[in-house]
XYZ file of C-alpha atoms in Angstrom:
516
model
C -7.708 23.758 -2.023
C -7.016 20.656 -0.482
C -4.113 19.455 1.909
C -4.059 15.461 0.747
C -6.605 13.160 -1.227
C -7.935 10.072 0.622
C -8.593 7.395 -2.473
C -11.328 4.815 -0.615
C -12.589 1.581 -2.177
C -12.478 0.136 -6.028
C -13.692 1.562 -8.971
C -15.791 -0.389 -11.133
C -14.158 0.271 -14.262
C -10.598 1.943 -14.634
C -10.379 5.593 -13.573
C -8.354 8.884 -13.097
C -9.044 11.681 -10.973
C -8.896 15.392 -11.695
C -8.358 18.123 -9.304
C -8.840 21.689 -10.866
C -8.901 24.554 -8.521
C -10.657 22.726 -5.530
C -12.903 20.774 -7.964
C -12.756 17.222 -8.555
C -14.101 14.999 -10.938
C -14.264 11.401 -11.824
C -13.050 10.537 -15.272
C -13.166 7.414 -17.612
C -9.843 6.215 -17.951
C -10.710 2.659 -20.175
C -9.387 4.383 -23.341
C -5.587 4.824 -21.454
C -5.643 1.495 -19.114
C -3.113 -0.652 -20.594
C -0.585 2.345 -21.462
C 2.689 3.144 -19.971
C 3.247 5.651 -17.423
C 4.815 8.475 -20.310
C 2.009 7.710 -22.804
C -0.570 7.548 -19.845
C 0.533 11.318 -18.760
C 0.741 12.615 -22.431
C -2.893 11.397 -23.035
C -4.716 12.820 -19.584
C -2.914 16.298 -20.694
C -4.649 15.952 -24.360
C -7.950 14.788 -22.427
C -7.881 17.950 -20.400
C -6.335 20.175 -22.853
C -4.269 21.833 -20.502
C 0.115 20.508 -20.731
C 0.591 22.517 -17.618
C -1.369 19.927 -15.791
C 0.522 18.153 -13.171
C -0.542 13.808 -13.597
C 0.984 11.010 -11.514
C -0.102 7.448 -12.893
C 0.278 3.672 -12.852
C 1.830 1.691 -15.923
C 0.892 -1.682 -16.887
C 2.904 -3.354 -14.124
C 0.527 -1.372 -10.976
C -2.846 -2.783 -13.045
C -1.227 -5.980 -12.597
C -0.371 -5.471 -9.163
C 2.994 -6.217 -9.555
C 4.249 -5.791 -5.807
C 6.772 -3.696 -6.459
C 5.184 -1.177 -8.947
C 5.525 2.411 -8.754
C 3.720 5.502 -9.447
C 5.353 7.853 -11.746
C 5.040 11.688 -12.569
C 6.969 11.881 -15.546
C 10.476 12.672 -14.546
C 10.056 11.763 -10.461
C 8.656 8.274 -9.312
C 7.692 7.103 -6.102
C 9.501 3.983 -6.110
C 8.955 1.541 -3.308
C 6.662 -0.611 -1.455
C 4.564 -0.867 -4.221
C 2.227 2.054 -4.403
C 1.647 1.446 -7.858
C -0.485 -1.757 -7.220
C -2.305 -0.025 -4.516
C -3.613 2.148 -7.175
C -3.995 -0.551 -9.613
C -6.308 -2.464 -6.884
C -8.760 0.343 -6.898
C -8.769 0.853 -11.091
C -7.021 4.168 -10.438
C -5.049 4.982 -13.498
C -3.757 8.304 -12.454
C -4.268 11.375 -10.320
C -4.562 15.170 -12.342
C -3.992 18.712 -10.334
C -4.248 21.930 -11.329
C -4.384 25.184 -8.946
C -3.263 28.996 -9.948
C -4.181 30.026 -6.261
C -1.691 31.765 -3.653
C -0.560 29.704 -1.247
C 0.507 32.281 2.045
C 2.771 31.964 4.658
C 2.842 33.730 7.534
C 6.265 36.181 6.783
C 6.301 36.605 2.849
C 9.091 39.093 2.780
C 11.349 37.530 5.163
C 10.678 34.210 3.739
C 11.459 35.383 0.012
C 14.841 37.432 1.729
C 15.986 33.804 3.528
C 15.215 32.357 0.280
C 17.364 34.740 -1.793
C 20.146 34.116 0.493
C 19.344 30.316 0.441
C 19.539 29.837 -3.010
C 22.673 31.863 -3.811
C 24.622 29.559 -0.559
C 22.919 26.387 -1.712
C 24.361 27.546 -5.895
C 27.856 28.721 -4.656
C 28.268 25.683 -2.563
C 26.447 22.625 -4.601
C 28.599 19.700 -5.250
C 30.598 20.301 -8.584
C 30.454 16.494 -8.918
C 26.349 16.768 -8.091
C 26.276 19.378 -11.172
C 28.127 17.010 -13.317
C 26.849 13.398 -12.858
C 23.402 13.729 -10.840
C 23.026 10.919 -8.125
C 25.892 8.795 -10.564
C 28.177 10.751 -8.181
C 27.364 7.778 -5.855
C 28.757 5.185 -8.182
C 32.706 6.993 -7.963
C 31.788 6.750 -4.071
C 30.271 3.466 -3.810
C 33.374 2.061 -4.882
C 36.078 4.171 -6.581
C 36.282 6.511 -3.284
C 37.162 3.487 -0.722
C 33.389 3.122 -0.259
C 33.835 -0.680 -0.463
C 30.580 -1.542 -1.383
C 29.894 -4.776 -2.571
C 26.747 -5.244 -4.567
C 28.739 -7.503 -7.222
C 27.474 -10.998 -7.833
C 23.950 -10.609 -5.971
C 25.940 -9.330 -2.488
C 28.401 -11.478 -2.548
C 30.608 -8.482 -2.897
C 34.577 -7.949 -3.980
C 35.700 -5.756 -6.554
C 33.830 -5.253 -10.003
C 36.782 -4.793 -12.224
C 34.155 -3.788 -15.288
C 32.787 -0.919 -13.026
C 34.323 1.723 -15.425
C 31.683 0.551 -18.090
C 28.794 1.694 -16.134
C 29.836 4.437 -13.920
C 29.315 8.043 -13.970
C 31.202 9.199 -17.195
C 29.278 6.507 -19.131
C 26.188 7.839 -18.146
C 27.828 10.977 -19.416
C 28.137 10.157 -22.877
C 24.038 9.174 -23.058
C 23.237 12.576 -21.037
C 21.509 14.897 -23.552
C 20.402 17.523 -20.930
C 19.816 18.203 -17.368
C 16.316 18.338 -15.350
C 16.144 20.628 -12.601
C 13.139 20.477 -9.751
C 11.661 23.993 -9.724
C 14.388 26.340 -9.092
C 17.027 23.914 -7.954
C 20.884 25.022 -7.979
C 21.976 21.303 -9.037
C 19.205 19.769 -11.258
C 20.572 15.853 -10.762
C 17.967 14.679 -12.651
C 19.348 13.146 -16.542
C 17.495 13.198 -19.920
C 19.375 10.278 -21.542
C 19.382 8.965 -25.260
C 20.569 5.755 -26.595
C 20.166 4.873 -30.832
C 22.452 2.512 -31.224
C 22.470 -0.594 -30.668
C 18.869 -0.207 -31.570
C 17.819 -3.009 -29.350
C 18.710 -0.584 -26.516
C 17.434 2.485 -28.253
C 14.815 4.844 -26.106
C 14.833 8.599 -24.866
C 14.057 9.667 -21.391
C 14.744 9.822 -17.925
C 17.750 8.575 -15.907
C 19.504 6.763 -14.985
C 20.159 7.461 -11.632
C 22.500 5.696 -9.404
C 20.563 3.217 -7.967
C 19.077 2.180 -10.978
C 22.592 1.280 -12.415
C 23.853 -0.107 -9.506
C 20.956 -2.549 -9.024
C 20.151 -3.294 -12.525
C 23.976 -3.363 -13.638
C 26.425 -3.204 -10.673
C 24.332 -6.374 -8.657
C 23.652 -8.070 -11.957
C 27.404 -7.444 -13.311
C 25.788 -6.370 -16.328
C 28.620 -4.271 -18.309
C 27.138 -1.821 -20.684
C 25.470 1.413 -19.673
C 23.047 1.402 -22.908
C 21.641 -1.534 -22.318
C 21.091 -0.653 -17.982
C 20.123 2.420 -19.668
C 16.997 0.671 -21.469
C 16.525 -1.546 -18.573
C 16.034 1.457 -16.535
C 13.433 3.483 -19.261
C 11.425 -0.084 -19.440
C 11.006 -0.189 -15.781
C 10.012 3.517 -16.001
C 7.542 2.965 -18.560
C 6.266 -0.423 -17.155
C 6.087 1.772 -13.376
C 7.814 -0.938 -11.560
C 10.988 0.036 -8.567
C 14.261 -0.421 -10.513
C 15.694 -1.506 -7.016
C 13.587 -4.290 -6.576
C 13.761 -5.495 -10.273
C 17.379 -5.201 -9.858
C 17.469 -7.439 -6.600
C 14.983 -9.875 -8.531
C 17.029 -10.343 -12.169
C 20.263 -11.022 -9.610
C 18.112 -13.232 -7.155
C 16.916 -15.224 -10.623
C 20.631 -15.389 -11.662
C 21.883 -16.931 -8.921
C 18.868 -19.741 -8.414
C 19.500 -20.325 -12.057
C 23.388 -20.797 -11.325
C 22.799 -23.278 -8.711
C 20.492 -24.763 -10.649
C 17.248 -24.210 -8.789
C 15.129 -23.174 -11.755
C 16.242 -23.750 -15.228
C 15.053 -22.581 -18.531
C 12.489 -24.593 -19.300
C 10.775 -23.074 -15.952
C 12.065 -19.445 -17.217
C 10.242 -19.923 -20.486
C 13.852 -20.439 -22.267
C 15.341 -17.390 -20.619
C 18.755 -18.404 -19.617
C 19.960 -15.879 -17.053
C 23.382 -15.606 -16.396
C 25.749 -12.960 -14.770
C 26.104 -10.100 -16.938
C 23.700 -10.753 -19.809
C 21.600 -7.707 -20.082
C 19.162 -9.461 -23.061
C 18.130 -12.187 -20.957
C 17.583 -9.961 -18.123
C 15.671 -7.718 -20.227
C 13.018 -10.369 -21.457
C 12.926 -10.961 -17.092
C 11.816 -7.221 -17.082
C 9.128 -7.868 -19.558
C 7.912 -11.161 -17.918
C 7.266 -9.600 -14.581
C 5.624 -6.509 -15.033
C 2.936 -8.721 -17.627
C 3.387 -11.696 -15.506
C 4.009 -13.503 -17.973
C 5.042 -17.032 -17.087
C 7.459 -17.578 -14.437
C 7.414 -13.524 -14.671
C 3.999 -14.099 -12.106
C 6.247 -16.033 -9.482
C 9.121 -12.977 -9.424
C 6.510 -10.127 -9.520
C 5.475 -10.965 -5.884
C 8.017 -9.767 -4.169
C 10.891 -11.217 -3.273
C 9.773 -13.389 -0.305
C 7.653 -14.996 -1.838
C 9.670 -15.830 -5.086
C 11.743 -17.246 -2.760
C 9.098 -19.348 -0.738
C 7.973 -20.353 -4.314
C 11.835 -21.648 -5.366
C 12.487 -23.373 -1.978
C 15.347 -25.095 -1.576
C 18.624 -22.489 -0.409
C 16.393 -19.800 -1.922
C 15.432 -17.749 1.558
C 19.280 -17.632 2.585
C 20.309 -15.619 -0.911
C 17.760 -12.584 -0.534
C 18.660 -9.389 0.940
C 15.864 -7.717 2.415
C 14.256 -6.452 5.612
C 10.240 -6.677 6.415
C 10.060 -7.801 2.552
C 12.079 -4.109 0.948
C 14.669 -5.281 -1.564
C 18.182 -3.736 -0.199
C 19.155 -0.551 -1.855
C 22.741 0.421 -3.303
C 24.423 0.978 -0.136
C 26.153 -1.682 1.720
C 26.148 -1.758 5.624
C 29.321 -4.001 5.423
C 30.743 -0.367 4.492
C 29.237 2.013 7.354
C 27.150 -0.037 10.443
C 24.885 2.397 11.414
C 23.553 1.800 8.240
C 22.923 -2.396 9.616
C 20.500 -1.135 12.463
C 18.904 1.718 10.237
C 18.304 -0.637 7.574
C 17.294 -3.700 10.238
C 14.845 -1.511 12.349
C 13.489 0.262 9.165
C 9.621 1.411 9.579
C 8.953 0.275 5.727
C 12.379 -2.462 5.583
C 15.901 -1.673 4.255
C 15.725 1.942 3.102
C 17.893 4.726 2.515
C 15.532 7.546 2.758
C 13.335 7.027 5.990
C 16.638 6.625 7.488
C 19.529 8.665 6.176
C 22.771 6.984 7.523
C 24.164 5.511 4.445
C 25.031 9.952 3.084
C 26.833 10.247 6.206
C 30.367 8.599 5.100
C 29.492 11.006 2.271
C 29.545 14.402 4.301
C 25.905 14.560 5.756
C 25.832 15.944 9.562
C 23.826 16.940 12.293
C 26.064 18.539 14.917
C 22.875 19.362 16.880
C 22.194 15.503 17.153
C 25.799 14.392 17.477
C 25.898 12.886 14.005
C 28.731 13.855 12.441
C 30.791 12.363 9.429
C 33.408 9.138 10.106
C 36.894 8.606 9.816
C 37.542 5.070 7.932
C 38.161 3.278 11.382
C 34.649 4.721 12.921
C 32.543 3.700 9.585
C 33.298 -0.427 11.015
C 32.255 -0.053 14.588
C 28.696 -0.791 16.528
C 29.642 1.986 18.873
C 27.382 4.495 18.504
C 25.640 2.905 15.438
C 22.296 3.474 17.470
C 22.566 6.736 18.368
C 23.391 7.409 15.049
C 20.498 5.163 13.074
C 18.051 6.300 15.299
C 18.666 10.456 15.226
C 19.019 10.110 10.934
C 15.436 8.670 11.216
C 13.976 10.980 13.021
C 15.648 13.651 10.524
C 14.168 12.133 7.814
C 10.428 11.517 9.628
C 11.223 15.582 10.173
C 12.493 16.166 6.502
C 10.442 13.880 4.832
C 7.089 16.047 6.604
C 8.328 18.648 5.063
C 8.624 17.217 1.811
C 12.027 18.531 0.841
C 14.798 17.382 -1.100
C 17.860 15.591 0.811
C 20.741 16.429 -1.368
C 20.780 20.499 -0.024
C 22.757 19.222 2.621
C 25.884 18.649 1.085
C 25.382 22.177 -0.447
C 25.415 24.090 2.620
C 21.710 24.059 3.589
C 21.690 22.782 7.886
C 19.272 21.677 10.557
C 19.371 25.097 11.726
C 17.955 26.354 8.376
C 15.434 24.000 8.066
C 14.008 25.360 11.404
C 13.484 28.991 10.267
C 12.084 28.161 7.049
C 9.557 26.241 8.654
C 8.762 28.430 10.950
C 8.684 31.810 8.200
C 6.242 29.443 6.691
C 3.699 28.556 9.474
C 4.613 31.228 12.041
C 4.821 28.639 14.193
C 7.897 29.418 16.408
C 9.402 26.020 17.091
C 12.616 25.863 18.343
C 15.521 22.813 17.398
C 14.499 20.893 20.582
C 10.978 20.974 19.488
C 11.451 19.886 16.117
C 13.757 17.021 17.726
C 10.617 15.807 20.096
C 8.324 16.058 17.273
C 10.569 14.170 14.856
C 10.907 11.428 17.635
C 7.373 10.909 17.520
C 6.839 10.942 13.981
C 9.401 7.917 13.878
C 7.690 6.413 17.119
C 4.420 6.492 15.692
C 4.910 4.510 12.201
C 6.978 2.064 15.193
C 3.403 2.343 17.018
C 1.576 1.112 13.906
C 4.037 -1.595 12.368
C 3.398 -2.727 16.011
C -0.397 -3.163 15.460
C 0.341 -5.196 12.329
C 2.931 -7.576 14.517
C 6.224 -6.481 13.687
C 8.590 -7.313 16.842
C 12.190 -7.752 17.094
C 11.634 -10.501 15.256
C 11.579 -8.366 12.049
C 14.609 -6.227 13.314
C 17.147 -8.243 11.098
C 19.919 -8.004 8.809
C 19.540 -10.866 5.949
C 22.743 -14.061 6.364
C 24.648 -12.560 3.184
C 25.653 -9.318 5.563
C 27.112 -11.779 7.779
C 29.476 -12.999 5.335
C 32.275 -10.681 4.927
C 33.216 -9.494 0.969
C 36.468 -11.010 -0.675
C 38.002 -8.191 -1.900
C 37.655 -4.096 -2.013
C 38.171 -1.479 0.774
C 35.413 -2.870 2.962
C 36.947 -6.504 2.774
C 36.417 -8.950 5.723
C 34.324 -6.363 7.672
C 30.369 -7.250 8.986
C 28.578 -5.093 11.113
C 28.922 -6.811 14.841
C 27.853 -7.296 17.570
C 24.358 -6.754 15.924
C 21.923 -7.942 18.423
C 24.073 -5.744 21.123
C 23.453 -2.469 18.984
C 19.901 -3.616 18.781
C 18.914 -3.704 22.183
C 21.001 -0.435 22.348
C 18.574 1.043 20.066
C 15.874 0.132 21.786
C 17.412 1.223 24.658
C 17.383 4.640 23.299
C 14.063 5.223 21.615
C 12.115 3.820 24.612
C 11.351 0.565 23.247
C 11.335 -2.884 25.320
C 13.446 -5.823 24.180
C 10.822 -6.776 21.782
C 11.086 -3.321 20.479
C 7.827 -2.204 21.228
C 7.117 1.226 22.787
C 6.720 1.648 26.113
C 3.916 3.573 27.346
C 5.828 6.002 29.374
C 7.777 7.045 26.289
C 4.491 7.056 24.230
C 2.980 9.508 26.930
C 6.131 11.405 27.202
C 6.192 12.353 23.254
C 2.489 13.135 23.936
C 0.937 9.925 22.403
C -1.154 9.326 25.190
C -4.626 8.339 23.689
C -1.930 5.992 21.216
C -0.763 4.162 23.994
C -4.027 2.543 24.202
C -3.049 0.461 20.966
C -0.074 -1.140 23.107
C -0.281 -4.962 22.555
C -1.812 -6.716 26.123
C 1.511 -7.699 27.909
């Protein structure tokens, strides 16, 4: 079998790849280029003949290289950065696997005994509210649960007194069934049907939390059927419903101060809360179609393009669209999302589920009282140790949520090492989690990210009007900085040091330090 497939070069013609039992093949993909990313996976599984084949694939908005497109398997997309036009540079439709083979480990029966016990923990203890709503849970918490965040009005924050429209039981009412991952006590995924209006009609996945909160909550669009469809056309275009969401609210508020106007928009008239409008935005950027070719670079660049105030009203880091979770409401969160390996994210740095009952007593992250969530003390320590426990979890390509279920560091450990036999202890996995996260530092390095890049955008600065996290910003910033830097072994211009490269064992890397 293989471990990971390497995709070199550009196709002359489009393409998909199959992968059956350590075989691959090259396979004409003309007849599907142009299709979305559910009739794209339905028509390589009729090509095959085979439904238990496993297909991830590009939609129409990755063969345009839309920047922020996304490669989807169905029911699971990888979301961010833009993946989806990588593929879509090369003519790569979509990738096909299929293997029946055993994969062993090096203690089966203890493994399969941990696993028992595992699994019956993970199903006695899983969040009843997990069970219920999926990731929605986070939309009672972002704000409901004196959360105070405040994606309302593009960032500008304060209370969103039509919240109730779009939260979790209105997501509810669409829900037709749950999705579980393979044997998963919680199955958070949705399968969600709208028919009426019929304008917002479709059937299929989602949504998930930070699909409403972006494409309704930021937008102040009021109606989960129609941020329902907005979701499923973002699916089935393969484009990040984070960054679309940041880019319909971005286009709202140029078109509010009146730096574009319709005639530039094609006639679209964007205002707060309009979901049709923002709709037809969702169609012009993943065909970039008219002013739809501006917006589908990214947000930096829409905003280079607009001029004017445009650079001071985007919220990003290292060009990543902000996700649902506000560092006004928990600073860790600021330096996590400033010092970011791939920009503001949530995942390759896990502070914003701590407020939410995430822990690592081994690391000395452990869950806040209100008064702690709006300090810098200790922000570092804690950013930098919920990296390196995502670089660690994220290696081991394994689901975050089991750890408000009852699953722990420690756990994580053994399983690893009833699977390799390797024997590492929690220090070592600490050390080698370090240098994961050091590592991708090493390499942003190489491509000239400094502390330059280490920033929070001005509308964290500016403190919401209203809600539970009102008048709060995360400072001193630049002091909790240089105190992370302090801590991974970084100079001021965060850049590695060699003795900390050498002491994590990245000797030979050290090499690639920038001249002094």
């Amino acid at each position: 079998g293989f471990d990971a497939i390497v995709v070199k070069g550009k196709a002359d013609s489009p393409l998909y790849i199959w992968v059956n039992e350590g075989e691959v093949q090259i396979r004409d993909a003309s007849s599907i280029w142009g299709k979305s990313t559910s009739e794209t996976i339905e028509a390589v599984k009729s090509d095959l003949g085979d439904k238990a084949v496993k297909v991830v694939c590009i939609g129409p908005a990755g063969e345009k290289l839309v920047r922020f497109a996304c490669i989807s398997s169905g029911f699971g997309f990888a979301g961010r950065t833009g993946l989806g036009a990588v593929m879509g540079s090369k003519n790569l439709k979509a990738i096909a696997v299929r293997g029946t083979k055993r994969v062993d480990v090096a203690e089966p029966d203890k493994l399969a005994e941990r696993s028992r016990e595992l699994s019956r923990r993970l199903y006695e203890n899983s969040l009843e509210g997990m069970r219920k709503y999926g990731t929605m849970l986070g939309m009672q918490a972002g704000q409901h649960d004196d959360r105070g965040y405040g994606l309302k009005h593009n960032w500008d924050g304060g209370v969103f007194e039509e919240i109730s429209k779009i939260n979790e039981e209105r997501v509810r009412e669409i829900t037709v069934g749950e999705v579980p991952c393979s044997n998963c006590p919680v199955a958070c995924h949705r399968h969600t049907r709208v028919t009426e209006p019929e304008k917002y009609a479709y059937d299929g996945h989602g949504p998930e939390y930070e699909t409403v909160a972006m494409l309704g909550w930021l937008t102040m669009i009021a109606d989960i059927k129609a941020v329902g469809y907005m979701g499923h056309l973002c699916n089935e275009y393969g484009i990040d419903t984070i960054s679309t969401g940041s880019m319909i609210a971005f286009t709202m508020e140029c078109y509010e101060k009146g730096w574009i106007d319709e005639t530039r928009l094609g006639g679209v008239k964007p205002v707060w809360g309009d979901a049709d409008s923002a709709i037809e935005l969702i169609h012009m950027i993943a065909s970039r179609r008219g002013f739809g070719e501006v917006l589908a670079n990214g947000i930096r660049s829409a905003a280079e393009f607009i001029g004017r105030g445009a650079k001071e009203i985007i919220v990003e880091c290292k060009g990543l669209d902000y996700p649902a979770h506000d560092p006004r409401s928990y600073y860790p969160t600021a330096i996590n999302y400033a010092t970011g390996v791939r920009g503001a994210c949530h995942q390759r740095g896990v502070t914003a589920w701590v407020p939410g009952g995430f822990n690592i007593p081994e690391w000395g992250v452990l869950v806040p009282n209100r008064e702690d969530r709006y300090t810098m003390k200790n922000a570092a320590h804690i950013a930098a140790k919920c990296q390196d426990w995502a670089s660690f979890s994220n290696s081991l390509v394994q689901c975050e949520f089991m750890f408000w279920s009852g699953l722990t560091f420690r756990d994580q450990v053994e399983l690893l090492n009833l699977v390799t036999g390797w024997g590492l202890d929690a220090e070592a996995v600490a050390e080698i989690s370090e240098r994961i996260t050091t590592l991708q530092r090493l390499i942003n390095v190489r491509f000239g990210v400094r502390r330059k890049d280490d920033y929070l955008p001005p509308k964290m600065f500016k403190p919401q009007p209203s809600g539970a996290s009102a008048g709060k910003v995360p400072q001193p910033f630049e002091e909790a900085l240089l105190e992370y830097y302090r801590l991974r072994g970084w100079d001021e211009n965060g850049i590695p040091t060699k003795e900390k490269l050498e002491s994590l064992g990245l000797t030979q890397e050290a090499g690639y330090l920038p001249n002094p």
